[in-house]
mmCIF file of C-alpha atoms in Angstrom:
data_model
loop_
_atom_site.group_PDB
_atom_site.id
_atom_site.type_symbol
_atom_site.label_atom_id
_atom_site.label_comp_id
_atom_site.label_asym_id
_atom_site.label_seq_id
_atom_site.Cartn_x
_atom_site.Cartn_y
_atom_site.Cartn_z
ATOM 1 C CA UNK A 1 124.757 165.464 74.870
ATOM 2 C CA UNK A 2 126.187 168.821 73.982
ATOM 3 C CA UNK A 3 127.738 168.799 77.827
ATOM 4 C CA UNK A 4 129.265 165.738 76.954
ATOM 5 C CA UNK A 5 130.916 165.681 73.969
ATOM 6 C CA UNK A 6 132.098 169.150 74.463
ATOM 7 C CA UNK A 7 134.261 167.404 77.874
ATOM 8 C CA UNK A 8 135.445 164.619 76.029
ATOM 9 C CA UNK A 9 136.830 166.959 72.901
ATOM 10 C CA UNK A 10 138.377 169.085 75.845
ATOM 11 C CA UNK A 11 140.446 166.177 76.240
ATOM 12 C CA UNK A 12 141.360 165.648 72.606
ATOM 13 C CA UNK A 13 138.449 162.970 71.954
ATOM 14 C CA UNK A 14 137.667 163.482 68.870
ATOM 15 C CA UNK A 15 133.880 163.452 68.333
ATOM 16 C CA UNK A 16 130.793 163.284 66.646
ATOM 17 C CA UNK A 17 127.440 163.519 67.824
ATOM 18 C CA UNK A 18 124.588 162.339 65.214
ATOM 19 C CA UNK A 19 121.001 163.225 65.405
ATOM 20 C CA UNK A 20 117.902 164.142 63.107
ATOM 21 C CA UNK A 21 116.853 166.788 61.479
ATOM 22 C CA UNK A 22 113.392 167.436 62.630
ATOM 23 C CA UNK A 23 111.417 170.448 59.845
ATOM 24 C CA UNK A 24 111.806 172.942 62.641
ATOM 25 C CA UNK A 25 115.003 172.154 63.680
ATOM 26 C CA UNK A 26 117.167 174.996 64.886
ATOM 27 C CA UNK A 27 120.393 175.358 62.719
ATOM 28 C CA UNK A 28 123.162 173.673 64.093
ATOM 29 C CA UNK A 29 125.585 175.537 66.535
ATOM 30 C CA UNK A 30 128.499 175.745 64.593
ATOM 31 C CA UNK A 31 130.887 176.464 67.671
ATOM 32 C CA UNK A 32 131.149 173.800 69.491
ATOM 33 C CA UNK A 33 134.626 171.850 69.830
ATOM 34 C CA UNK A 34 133.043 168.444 68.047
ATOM 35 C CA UNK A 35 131.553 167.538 64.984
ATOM 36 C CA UNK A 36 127.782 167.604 64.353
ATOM 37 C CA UNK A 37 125.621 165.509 61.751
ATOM 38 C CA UNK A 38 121.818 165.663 61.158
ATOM 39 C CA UNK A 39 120.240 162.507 59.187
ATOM 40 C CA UNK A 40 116.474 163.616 57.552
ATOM 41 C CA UNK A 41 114.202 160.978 57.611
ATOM 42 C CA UNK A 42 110.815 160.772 55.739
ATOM 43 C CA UNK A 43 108.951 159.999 58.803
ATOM 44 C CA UNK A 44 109.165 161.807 62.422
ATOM 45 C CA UNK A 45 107.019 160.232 64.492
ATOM 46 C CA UNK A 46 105.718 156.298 65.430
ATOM 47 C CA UNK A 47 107.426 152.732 64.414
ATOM 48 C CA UNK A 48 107.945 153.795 60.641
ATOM 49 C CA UNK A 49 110.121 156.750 62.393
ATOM 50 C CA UNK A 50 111.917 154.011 64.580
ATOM 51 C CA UNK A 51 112.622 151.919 61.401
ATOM 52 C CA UNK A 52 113.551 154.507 59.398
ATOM 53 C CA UNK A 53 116.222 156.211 61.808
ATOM 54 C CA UNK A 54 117.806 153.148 62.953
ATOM 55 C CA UNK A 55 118.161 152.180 59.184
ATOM 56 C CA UNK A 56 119.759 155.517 58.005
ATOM 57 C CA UNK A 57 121.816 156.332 61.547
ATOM 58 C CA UNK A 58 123.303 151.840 60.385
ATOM 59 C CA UNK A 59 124.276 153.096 56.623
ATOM 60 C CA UNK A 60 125.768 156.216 58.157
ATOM 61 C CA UNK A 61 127.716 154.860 61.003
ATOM 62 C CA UNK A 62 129.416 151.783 58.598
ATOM 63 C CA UNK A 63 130.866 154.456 56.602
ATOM 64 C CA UNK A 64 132.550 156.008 59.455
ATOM 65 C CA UNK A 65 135.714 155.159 61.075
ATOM 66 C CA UNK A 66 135.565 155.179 64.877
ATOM 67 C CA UNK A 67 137.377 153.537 67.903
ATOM 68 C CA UNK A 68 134.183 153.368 69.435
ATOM 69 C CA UNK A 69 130.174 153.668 69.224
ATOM 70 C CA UNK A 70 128.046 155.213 72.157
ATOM 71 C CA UNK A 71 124.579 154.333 71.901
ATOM 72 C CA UNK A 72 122.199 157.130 73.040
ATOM 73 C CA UNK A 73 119.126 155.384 75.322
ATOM 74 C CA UNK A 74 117.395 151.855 73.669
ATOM 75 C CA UNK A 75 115.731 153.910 70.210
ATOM 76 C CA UNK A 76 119.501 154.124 68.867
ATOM 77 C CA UNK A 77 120.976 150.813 70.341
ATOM 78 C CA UNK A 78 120.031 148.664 67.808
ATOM 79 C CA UNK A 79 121.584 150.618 64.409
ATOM 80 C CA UNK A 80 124.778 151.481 66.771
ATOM 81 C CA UNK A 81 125.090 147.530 68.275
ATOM 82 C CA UNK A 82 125.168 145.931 65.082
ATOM 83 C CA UNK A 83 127.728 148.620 63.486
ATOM 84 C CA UNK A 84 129.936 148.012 66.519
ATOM 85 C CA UNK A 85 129.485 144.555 65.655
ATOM 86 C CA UNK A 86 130.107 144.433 61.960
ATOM 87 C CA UNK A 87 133.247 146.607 62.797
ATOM 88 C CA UNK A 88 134.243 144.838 65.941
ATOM 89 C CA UNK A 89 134.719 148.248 67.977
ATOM 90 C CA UNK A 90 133.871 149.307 71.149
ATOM 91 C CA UNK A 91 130.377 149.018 72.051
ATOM 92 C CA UNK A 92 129.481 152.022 74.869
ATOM 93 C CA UNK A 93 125.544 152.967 75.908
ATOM 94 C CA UNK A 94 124.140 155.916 77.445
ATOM 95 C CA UNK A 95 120.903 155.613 79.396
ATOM 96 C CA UNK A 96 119.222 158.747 79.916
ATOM 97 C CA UNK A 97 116.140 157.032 81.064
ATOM 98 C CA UNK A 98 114.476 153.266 81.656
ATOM 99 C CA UNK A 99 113.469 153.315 78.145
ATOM 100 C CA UNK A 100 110.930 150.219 78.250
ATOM 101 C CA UNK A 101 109.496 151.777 81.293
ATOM 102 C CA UNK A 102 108.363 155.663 79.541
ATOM 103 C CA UNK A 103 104.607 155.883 79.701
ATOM 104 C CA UNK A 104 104.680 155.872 75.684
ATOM 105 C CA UNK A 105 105.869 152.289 75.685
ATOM 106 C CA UNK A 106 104.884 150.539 79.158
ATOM 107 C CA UNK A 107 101.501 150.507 77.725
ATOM 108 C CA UNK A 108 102.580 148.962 74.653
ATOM 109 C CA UNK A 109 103.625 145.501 75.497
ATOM 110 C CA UNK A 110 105.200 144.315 71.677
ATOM 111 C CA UNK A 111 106.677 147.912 70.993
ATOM 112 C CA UNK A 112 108.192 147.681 74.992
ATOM 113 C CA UNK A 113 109.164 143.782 74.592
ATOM 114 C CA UNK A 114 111.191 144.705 71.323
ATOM 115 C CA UNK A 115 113.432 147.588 72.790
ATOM 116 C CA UNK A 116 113.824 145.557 75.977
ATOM 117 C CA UNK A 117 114.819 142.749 73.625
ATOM 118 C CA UNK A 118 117.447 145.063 71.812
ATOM 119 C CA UNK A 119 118.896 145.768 75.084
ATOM 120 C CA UNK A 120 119.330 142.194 76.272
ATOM 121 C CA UNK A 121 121.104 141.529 73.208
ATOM 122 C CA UNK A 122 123.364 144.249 73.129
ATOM 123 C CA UNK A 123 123.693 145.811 76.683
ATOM 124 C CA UNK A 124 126.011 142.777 78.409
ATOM 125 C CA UNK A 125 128.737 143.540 75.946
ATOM 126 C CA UNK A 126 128.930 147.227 76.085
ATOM 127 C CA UNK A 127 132.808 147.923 77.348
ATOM 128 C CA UNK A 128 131.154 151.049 79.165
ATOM 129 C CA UNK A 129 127.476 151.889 80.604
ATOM 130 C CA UNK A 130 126.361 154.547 81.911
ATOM 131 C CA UNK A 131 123.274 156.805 83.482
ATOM 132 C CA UNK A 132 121.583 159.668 85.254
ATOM 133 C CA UNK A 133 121.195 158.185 88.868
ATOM 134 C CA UNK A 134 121.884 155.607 91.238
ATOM 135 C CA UNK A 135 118.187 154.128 91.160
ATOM 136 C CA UNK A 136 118.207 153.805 87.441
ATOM 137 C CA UNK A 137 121.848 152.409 87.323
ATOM 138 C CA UNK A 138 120.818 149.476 89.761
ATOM 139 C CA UNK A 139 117.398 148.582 88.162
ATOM 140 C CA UNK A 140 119.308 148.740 84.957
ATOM 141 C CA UNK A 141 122.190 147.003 85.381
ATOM 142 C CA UNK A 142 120.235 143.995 86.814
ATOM 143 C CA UNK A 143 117.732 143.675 83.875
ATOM 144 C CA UNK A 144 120.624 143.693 81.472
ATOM 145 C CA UNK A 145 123.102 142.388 83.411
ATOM 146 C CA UNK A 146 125.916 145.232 83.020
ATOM 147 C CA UNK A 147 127.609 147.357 85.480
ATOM 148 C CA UNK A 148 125.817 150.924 84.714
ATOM 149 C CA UNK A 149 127.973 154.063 86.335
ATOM 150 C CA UNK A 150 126.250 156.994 87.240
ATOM 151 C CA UNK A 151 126.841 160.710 85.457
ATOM 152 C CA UNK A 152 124.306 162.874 86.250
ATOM 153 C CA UNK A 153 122.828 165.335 83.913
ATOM 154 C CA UNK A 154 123.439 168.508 85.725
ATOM 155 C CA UNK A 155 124.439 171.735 84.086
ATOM 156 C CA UNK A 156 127.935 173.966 84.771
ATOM 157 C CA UNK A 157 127.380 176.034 87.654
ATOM 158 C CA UNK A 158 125.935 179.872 86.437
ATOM 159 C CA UNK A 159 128.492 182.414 86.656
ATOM 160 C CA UNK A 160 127.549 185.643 88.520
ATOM 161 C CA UNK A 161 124.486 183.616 90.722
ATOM 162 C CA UNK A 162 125.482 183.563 94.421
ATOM 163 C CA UNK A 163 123.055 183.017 97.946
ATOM 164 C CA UNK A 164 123.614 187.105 98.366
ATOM 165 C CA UNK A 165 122.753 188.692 94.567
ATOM 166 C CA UNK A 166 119.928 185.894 93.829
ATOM 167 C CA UNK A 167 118.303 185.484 97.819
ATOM 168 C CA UNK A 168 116.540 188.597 97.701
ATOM 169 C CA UNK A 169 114.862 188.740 94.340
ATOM 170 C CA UNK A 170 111.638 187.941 95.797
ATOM 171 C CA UNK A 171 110.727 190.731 94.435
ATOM 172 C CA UNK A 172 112.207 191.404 91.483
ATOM 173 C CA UNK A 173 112.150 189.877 87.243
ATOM 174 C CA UNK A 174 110.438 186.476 88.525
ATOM 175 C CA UNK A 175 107.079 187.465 86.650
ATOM 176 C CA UNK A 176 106.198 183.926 85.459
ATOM 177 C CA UNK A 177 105.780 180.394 86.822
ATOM 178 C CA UNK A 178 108.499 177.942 84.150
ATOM 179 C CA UNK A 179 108.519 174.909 82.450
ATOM 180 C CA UNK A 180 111.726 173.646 80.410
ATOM 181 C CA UNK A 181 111.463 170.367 78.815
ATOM 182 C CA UNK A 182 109.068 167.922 76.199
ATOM 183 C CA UNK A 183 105.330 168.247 76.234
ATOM 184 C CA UNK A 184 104.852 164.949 76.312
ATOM 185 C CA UNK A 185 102.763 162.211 78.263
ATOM 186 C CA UNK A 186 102.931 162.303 82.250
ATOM 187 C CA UNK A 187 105.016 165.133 82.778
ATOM 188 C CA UNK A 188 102.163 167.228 85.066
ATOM 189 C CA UNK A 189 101.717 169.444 82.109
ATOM 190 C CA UNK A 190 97.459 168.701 82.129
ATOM 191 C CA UNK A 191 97.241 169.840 85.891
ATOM 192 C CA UNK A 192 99.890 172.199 85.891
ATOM 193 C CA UNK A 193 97.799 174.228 83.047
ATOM 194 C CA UNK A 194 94.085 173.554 85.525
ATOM 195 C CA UNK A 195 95.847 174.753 88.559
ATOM 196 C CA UNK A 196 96.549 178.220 86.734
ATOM 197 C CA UNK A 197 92.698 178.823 87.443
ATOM 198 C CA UNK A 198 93.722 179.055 91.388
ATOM 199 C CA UNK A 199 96.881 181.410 91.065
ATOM 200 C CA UNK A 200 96.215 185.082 90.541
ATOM 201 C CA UNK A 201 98.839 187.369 88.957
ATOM 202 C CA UNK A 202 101.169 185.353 87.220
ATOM 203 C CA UNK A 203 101.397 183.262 84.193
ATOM 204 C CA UNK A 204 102.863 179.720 83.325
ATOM 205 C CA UNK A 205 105.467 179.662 80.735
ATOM 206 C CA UNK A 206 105.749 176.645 79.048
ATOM 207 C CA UNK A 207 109.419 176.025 76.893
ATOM 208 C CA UNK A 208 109.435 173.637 74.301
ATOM 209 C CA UNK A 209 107.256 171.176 72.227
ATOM 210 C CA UNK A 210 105.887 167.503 72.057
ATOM 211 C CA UNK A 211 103.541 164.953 71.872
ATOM 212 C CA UNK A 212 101.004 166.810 73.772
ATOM 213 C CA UNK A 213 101.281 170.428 72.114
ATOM 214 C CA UNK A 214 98.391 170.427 69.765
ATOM 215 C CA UNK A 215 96.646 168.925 72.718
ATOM 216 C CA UNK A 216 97.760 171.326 75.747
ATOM 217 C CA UNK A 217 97.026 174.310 73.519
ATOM 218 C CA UNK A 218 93.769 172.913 72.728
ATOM 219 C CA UNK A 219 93.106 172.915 76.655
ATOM 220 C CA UNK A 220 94.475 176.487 77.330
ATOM 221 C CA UNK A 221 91.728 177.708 75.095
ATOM 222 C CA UNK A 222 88.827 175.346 76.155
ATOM 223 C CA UNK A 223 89.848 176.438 79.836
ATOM 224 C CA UNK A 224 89.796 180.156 78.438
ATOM 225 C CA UNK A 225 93.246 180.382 80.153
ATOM 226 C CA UNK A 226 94.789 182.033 77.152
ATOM 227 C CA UNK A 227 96.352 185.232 79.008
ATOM 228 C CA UNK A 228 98.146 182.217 81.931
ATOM 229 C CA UNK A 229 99.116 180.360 79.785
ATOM 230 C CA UNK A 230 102.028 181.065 77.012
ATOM 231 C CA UNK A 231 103.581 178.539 75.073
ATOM 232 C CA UNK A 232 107.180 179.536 73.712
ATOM 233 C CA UNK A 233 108.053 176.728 71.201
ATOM 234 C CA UNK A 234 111.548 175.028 71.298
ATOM 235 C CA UNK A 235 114.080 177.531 73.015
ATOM 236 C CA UNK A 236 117.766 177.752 71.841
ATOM 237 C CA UNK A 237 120.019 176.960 75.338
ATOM 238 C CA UNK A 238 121.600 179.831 75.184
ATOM 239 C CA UNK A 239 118.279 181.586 75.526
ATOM 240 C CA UNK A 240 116.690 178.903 77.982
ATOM 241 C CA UNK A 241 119.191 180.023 80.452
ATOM 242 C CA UNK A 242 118.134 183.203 80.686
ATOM 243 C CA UNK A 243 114.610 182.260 81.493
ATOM 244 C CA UNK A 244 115.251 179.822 83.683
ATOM 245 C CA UNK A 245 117.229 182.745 85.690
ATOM 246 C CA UNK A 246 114.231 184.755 85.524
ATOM 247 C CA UNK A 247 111.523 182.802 86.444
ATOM 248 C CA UNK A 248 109.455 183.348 90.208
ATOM 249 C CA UNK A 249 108.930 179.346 90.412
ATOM 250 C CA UNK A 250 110.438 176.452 88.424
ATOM 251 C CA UNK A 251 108.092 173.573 87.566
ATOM 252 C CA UNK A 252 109.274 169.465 87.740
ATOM 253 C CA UNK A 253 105.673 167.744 87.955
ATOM 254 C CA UNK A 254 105.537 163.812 86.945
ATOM 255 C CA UNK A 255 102.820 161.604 87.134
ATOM 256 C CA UNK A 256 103.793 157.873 88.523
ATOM 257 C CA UNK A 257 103.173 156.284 84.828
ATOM 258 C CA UNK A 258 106.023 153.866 84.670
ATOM 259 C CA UNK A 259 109.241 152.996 86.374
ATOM 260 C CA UNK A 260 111.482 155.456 84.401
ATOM 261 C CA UNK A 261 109.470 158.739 85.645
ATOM 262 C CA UNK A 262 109.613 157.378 89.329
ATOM 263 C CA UNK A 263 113.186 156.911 89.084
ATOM 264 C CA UNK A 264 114.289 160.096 87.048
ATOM 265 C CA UNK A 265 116.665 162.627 87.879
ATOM 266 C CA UNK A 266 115.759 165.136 85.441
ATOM 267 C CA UNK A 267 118.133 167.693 84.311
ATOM 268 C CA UNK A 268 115.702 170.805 84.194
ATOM 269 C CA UNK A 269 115.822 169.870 88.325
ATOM 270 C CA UNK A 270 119.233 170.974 88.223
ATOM 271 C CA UNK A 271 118.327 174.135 85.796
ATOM 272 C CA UNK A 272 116.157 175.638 88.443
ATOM 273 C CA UNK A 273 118.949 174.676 91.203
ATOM 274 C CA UNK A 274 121.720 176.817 89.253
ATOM 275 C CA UNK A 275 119.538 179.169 88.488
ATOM 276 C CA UNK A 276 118.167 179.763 92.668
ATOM 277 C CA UNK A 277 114.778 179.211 91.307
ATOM 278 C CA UNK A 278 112.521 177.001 94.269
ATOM 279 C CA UNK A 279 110.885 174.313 92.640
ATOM 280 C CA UNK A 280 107.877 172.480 92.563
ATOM 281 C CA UNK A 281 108.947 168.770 92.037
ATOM 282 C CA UNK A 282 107.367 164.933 91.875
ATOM 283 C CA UNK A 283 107.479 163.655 95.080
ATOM 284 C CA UNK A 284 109.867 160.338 93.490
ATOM 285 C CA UNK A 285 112.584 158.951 95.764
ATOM 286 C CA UNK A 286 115.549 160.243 94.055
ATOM 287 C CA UNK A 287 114.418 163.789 94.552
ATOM 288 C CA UNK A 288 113.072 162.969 98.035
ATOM 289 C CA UNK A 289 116.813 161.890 98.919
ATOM 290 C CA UNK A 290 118.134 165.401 97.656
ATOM 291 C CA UNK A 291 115.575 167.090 99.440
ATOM 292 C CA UNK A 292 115.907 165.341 102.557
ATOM 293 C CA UNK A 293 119.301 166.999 102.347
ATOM 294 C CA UNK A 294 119.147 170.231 100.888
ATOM 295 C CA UNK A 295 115.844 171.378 101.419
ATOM 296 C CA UNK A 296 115.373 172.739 98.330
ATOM 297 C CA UNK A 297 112.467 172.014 96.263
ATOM 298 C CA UNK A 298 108.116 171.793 97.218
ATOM 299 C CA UNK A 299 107.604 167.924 96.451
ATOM 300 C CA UNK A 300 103.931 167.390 95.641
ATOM 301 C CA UNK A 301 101.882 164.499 94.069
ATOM 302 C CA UNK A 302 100.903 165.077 90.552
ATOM 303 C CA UNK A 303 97.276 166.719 91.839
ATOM 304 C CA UNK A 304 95.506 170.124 90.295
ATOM 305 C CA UNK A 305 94.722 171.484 93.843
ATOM 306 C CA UNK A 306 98.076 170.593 95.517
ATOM 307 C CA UNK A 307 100.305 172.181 92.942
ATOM 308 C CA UNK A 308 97.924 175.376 93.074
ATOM 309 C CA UNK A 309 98.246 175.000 97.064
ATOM 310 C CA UNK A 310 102.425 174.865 96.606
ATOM 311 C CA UNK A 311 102.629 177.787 93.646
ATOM 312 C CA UNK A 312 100.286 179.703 96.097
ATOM 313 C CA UNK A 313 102.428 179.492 99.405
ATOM 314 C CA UNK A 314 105.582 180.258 97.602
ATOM 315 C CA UNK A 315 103.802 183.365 96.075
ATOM 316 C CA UNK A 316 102.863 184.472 99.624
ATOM 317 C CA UNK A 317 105.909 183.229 101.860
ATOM 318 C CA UNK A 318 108.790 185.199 101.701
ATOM 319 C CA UNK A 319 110.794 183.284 104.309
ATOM 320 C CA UNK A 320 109.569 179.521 102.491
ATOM 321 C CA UNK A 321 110.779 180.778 99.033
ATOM 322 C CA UNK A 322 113.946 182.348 100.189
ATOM 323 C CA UNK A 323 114.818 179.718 102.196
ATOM 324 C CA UNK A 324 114.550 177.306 98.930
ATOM 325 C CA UNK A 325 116.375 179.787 96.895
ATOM 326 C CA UNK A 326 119.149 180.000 99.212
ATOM 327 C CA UNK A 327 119.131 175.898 99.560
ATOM 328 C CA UNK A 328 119.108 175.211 95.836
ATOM 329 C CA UNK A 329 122.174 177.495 95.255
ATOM 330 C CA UNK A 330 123.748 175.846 98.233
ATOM 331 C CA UNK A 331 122.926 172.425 96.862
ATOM 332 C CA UNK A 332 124.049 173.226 93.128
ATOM 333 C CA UNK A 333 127.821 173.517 94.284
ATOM 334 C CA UNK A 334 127.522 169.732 95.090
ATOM 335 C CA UNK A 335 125.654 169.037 91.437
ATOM 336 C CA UNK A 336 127.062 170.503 88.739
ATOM 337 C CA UNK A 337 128.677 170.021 85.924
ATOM 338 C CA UNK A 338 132.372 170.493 86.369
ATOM 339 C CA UNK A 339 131.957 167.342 89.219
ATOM 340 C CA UNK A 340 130.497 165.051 86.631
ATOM 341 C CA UNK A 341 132.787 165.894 83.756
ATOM 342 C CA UNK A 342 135.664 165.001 86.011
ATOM 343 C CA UNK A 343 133.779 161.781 86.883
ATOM 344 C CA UNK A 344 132.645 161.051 82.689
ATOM 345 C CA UNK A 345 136.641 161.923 81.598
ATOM 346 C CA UNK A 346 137.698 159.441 84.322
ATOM 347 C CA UNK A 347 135.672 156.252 83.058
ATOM 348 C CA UNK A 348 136.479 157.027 79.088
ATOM 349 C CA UNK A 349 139.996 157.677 80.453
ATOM 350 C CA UNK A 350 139.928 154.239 81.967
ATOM 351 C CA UNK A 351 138.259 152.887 78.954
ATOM 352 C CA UNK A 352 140.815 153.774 76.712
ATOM 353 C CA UNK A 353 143.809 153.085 78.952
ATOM 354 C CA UNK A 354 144.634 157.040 78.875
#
């Protein structure tokens, strides 16, 4: 969202990007070219949170004057829809995943038939959709029956990382195995954290926090895995960057727990691929097309041996991980940033008769 808005206040969009403040919220970034707005709600978790949010982000929004409305995924669609509504403005959703189709909800048929019911109502009259890949923009568009365009959450391309300064650091600053992202449900984090007890010499890093934290910590220790396993907490970007950059082997594990996951494009993918770090990655068809291509990841199932099996024979083949490293900077001049923003400008542009 940051990537975003920044682009489209490049362009003298004026914008403002609303969220929550969460109790350990980092403070706000008070550089950035667009305005920023945190709503506290009593609640942070489950369908009180849901309630709540959509209530407060309503109350909020119909005090604002705006041209437009973007809707961020299905959890924000229904206090942004009915503003857009009540205001008769521009209606425009961004789907960052299949949001009925997360493991947290596909097992939760009311909970998943509301959103999907939110969507159905609001989606068709949205002037502009949009999402992370071409899988999820067809599957999308025809449950909701809206044209969804595709902008892919990549990052800018890192300044000073070539094939020649980042091909031969086998040896050299990549002491840990990395993890950017949630701790949530179905993201590999479980096996990931068992396979450490088959790779000698190097730790897992794990950045951020979620559902699963109390829990995954809670394992480390049962597993006695406590000097492999270090769990860093939420990680400002500016920071993240630098240990992405760092790290010997990037992890992207999903299990196949709903329709979302198997179609996901996920944007710490594109991290590692900046940064020339090889990856371990779902074996999902979006990143199997990439691959096919680039050669640039290790796709495995979601299984405790085979991810020990992958992190092993990139630890002990030189020619495997280079080749990767030099692949994924290769591939990260075709997905980055400064492509998509040209792309994003182009359909507001458009939108807006610019």
């Amino acid at each position: 969202m940051q990537r975003i808005c920044s682009s489209l206040a490049a362009v003298n969009y004026d914008v403002e990007l609303v969220g929550r403040n969460l109790p350990n919220s980092k403070p706000l970034n008070i550089n950035y070219n667009f305005k920023q707005t945190r709503l506290t709600c009593k609640f942070n978790k489950g369908k009180l949170f849901y309630l709540e949010y959509n209530i407060r982000l309503f109350l909020y929004l119909l005090k604002q004057y705006s041209t437009a409305f973007c809707a961020i995924d299905l959890d924000t669609l229904l206090a942004v829809g009915l503003v857009s509504v009540i205001k008769q403005k521009t209606l425009i959703f961004d789907s960052h995943e299949h949001f009925t189709e997360v493991p947290e909800v596909t097992n939760r048929k009311v909970t998943q038939w509301i959103w999907n019911n939110i969507g159905k109502i609001f989606i068709p009259s949205a002037k502009l959709c949009y999402t992370v890949g071409q899988q999820l923009a067809s599957i999308l568009g025809e449950v909701y029956g809206n044209k969804f365009e595709v902008i892919m959450n990549v990052p800018a391309l890192v300044d000073g990382v070539d094939e020649v300064s980042k091909v031969d650091a086998f040896e050299v600053n990549n002491s840990y195995i990395f993890y950017q992202g949630a701790l949530n449900e179905s993201r590999g984090l479980e096996q990931a954290i068992l396979a450490m007890h088959q790779v000698e010499n190097l730790q897992l890093w794990l950045a951020g926090e979620g559902d699963l934290s109390e829990q995954l910590r809670e394992l480390v220790i049962k597993e006695k895995l406590q000097n492999k396993v270090i769990f860093l907490g939420f990680i400002k970007p500016e920071n993240l960057k630098t240990l992405t950059m760092n790290a010997k082997i990037g992890l992207n594990l999903l299990a196949p727990n709903g329709l979302s996951y198997y179609y996901s494009l996920a944007n710490k993918y594109f991290d590692y691929m900046q940064a020339g770090v090889p990856c371990i990655c779902a074996n999902f068809p979006e990143y199997i097309a990439i691959n096919n291509k680039y050669n640039c990841s290790e796709l495995v199932d979601c299984n405790i041996d085979l991810i020990a099996k992958s992190i092993n024979e990139l630890l002990q083949n030189k020619t495997l991980y280079d080749t990767l490293k030099f692949n994924s900077l290769k591939a990260s001049k075709n997905f980055n940033w400064s492509l998509e923003e040209q792309k994003l400008i182009g359909l507001y542009n458009h939108l807006f008769n610019k």
